[in-house]
Short mmCIF file of C-alpha atoms in Angstrom, two decimals:
data_model
loop_
_atom_site.label_atom_id
_atom_site.label_comp_id
_atom_site.label_asym_id
_atom_site.label_seq_id
_atom_site.Cartn_x
_atom_site.Cartn_y
_atom_site.Cartn_z
CA MET A 1 19.12 51.21 -52.11
CA THR A 2 21.27 54.30 -52.26
CA THR A 3 21.78 56.51 -49.23
CA LEU A 4 20.36 59.99 -48.89
CA LEU A 5 23.90 61.33 -49.10
CA GLU A 6 24.38 59.65 -52.48
CA ARG A 7 20.99 60.87 -53.75
CA VAL A 8 21.69 64.52 -52.88
CA GLY A 9 24.98 64.40 -54.79
CA GLY A 10 27.54 62.76 -52.51
CA GLU A 11 30.61 64.42 -51.07
CA PRO A 12 30.67 67.43 -53.46
CA ALA A 13 27.06 68.27 -52.50
CA LEU A 14 27.88 67.79 -48.81
CA GLU A 15 30.83 70.19 -49.09
CA ALA A 16 28.73 72.81 -50.89
CA ALA A 17 25.83 72.46 -48.45
CA VAL A 18 27.98 72.82 -45.34
CA ASP A 19 29.81 75.84 -46.78
CA GLU A 20 26.56 77.61 -47.73
CA PHE A 21 24.89 76.59 -44.47
CA TYR A 22 27.61 78.24 -42.36
CA VAL A 23 27.48 81.43 -44.41
CA ARG A 24 23.85 81.61 -43.37
CA VAL A 25 24.02 80.61 -39.71
CA VAL A 26 27.01 82.74 -38.72
CA SER A 27 25.35 85.81 -40.23
CA ASP A 28 22.07 85.20 -38.36
CA LYS A 29 21.89 87.80 -35.57
CA SER A 30 19.99 85.40 -33.30
CA LEU A 31 22.76 82.78 -33.61
CA GLU A 32 26.00 84.70 -34.09
CA HIS A 33 26.95 84.82 -30.39
CA PHE A 34 27.20 81.02 -30.32
CA PHE A 35 30.07 81.22 -32.81
CA ASN A 36 32.28 83.70 -30.95
CA GLY A 37 35.76 82.27 -30.54
CA ILE A 38 34.97 79.22 -32.67
CA THR A 39 37.07 78.14 -35.64
CA ILE A 40 34.47 77.79 -38.37
CA GLU A 41 36.58 75.38 -40.43
CA ASN A 42 36.68 72.93 -37.49
CA LEU A 43 32.95 73.34 -37.02
CA LYS A 44 32.36 72.67 -40.72
CA GLU A 45 34.35 69.45 -40.47
CA HIS A 46 32.24 68.30 -37.50
CA GLN A 47 29.07 69.19 -39.42
CA ARG A 48 30.21 67.24 -42.47
CA LYS A 49 30.93 64.19 -40.28
CA PHE A 50 27.53 64.46 -38.62
CA LEU A 51 25.62 64.84 -41.88
CA ARG A 52 27.63 62.06 -43.51
CA MET A 53 26.60 59.78 -40.65
CA ALA A 54 22.98 61.02 -40.51
CA PHE A 55 22.46 60.68 -44.25
CA THR A 56 24.00 57.23 -44.55
CA LYS A 57 23.48 55.12 -41.42
CA ILE A 58 23.83 56.07 -37.78
CA PRO A 59 25.69 53.26 -36.01
CA GLU A 60 23.56 51.44 -33.46
CA SER A 61 26.31 51.94 -30.90
CA ILE A 62 25.69 55.71 -30.85
CA ASN A 63 23.17 57.15 -28.43
CA VAL A 64 22.11 60.09 -30.59
CA GLU A 65 20.59 62.07 -27.74
CA GLU A 66 23.72 61.84 -25.59
CA PHE A 67 25.95 62.47 -28.60
CA MET A 68 24.08 65.65 -29.56
CA TYR A 69 23.83 66.83 -25.96
CA GLY A 70 27.55 66.35 -25.44
CA LYS A 71 28.41 68.26 -28.61
CA HIS A 72 26.17 71.19 -27.60
CA GLU A 73 26.43 71.32 -23.80
CA ARG A 74 28.54 74.50 -23.81
CA LEU A 75 25.98 76.13 -26.08
CA PHE A 76 23.07 75.02 -23.91
CA LEU A 77 24.73 76.85 -21.03
CA MET A 78 24.73 79.92 -23.30
CA GLY A 79 20.96 79.60 -23.80
CA LEU A 80 20.72 77.42 -26.92
CA ASN A 81 17.14 76.18 -27.16
CA GLY A 82 14.36 74.93 -29.42
CA ALA A 83 13.85 78.32 -31.08
CA HIS A 84 17.51 78.35 -32.09
CA PHE A 85 17.12 74.82 -33.44
CA ASP A 86 14.23 76.07 -35.57
CA SER A 87 16.39 78.88 -36.97
CA VAL A 88 19.22 76.48 -37.77
CA ALA A 89 16.82 73.98 -39.36
CA THR A 90 15.33 76.76 -41.49
CA HIS A 91 18.80 77.74 -42.69
CA PHE A 92 19.48 74.09 -43.47
CA VAL A 93 16.33 73.74 -45.58
CA GLU A 94 16.98 77.06 -47.35
CA THR A 95 20.56 75.94 -48.07
CA LEU A 96 19.35 72.74 -49.71
CA GLN A 97 16.73 74.66 -51.70
CA HIS A 98 19.37 77.19 -52.80
CA LEU A 99 21.55 74.32 -54.04
CA GLY A 100 18.69 72.86 -56.08
CA VAL A 101 18.10 69.71 -54.02
CA LYS A 102 14.79 68.05 -54.92
CA GLN A 103 11.99 68.71 -52.43
CA GLU A 104 11.43 65.01 -51.66
CA LEU A 105 15.09 64.71 -50.64
CA ILE A 106 14.82 67.86 -48.51
CA ASP A 107 11.75 66.35 -46.85
CA GLU A 108 13.69 63.14 -46.17
CA ALA A 109 16.56 65.15 -44.65
CA VAL A 110 14.14 67.08 -42.47
CA GLY A 111 12.66 63.77 -41.33
CA ILE A 112 16.10 62.80 -40.04
CA ILE A 113 16.97 66.14 -38.44
CA ALA A 114 13.60 67.27 -37.00
CA PRO A 115 13.39 64.59 -34.27
CA LEU A 116 16.53 66.10 -32.72
CA ARG A 117 14.56 69.21 -31.70
CA GLY A 118 13.58 67.71 -28.35
CA ILE A 119 17.23 67.58 -27.31
CA PHE A 120 17.44 71.33 -27.84
CA GLU A 121 14.18 72.02 -26.02
CA GLY A 122 15.49 70.45 -22.81
CA GLY A 123 19.21 70.96 -23.29
CA GLU A 124 19.57 74.22 -21.40
CA GLU A 125 17.82 72.85 -18.31
CA LYS A 126 19.85 69.62 -18.39
CA ALA A 127 23.13 71.51 -18.84
CA LYS A 128 22.38 73.85 -15.92
CA LYS A 129 21.49 70.90 -13.70
CA THR A 130 24.72 69.13 -14.66
CA GLN A 131 26.69 72.30 -13.98
CA GLU A 132 25.07 72.69 -10.54
CA GLU A 133 25.91 69.08 -9.70
CA GLU A 134 29.53 69.65 -10.71
CA GLU A 135 29.68 72.77 -8.55
CA LYS A 136 28.34 70.81 -5.57
CA LYS A 137 31.01 68.17 -6.10
CA LYS A 138 33.67 70.88 -5.98
CA GLU A 139 32.25 72.20 -2.72
CA THR A 140 32.34 68.75 -1.11
CA SER A 141 35.58 67.96 0.67
CA LEU A 142 37.76 65.13 -0.51
CA LEU A 143 37.17 63.37 2.80
CA ASP A 144 33.40 63.50 2.28
CA ARG A 145 33.75 62.26 -1.31
CA LEU A 146 35.78 59.30 -0.02
CA GLY A 147 33.14 58.34 2.52
CA GLY A 148 33.77 60.63 5.49
CA GLU A 149 35.46 59.72 8.77
CA ALA A 150 34.51 56.08 8.32
CA ALA A 151 36.84 55.88 5.32
CA LEU A 152 39.81 56.68 7.57
CA THR A 153 39.34 53.71 9.85
#
């Protein structure tokens, strides 16, 4: 059986989709602040790698939730959430429609991407908690982190 990537048109279609997709998302007023100071070409390359993996086969060794959280942690601290995911997903679908991808293939792509929404719903809270824990570690003295007075004896 051929992969979704092959059925949507392979690498040329992936290139075209990512280019069109970023035209849309960076011009979206509700998303534009997430792209400040970001090199779009680098971001496009990451997106192509992600979609290539998602539309072929995600290796079993990858924890998708942790992978996605790690890639977006900085953005979660900026307020990235489920509503933003919905906007991005809408741009993704509209990009595929614009490029003439068949609806059944769009539906298959959405079936792969949509389950990731939960990561974005809880990402901001998780990122803030992680940040607070890191701040507490910084406030703790080296002696306390090593085990306190008992560590000296």
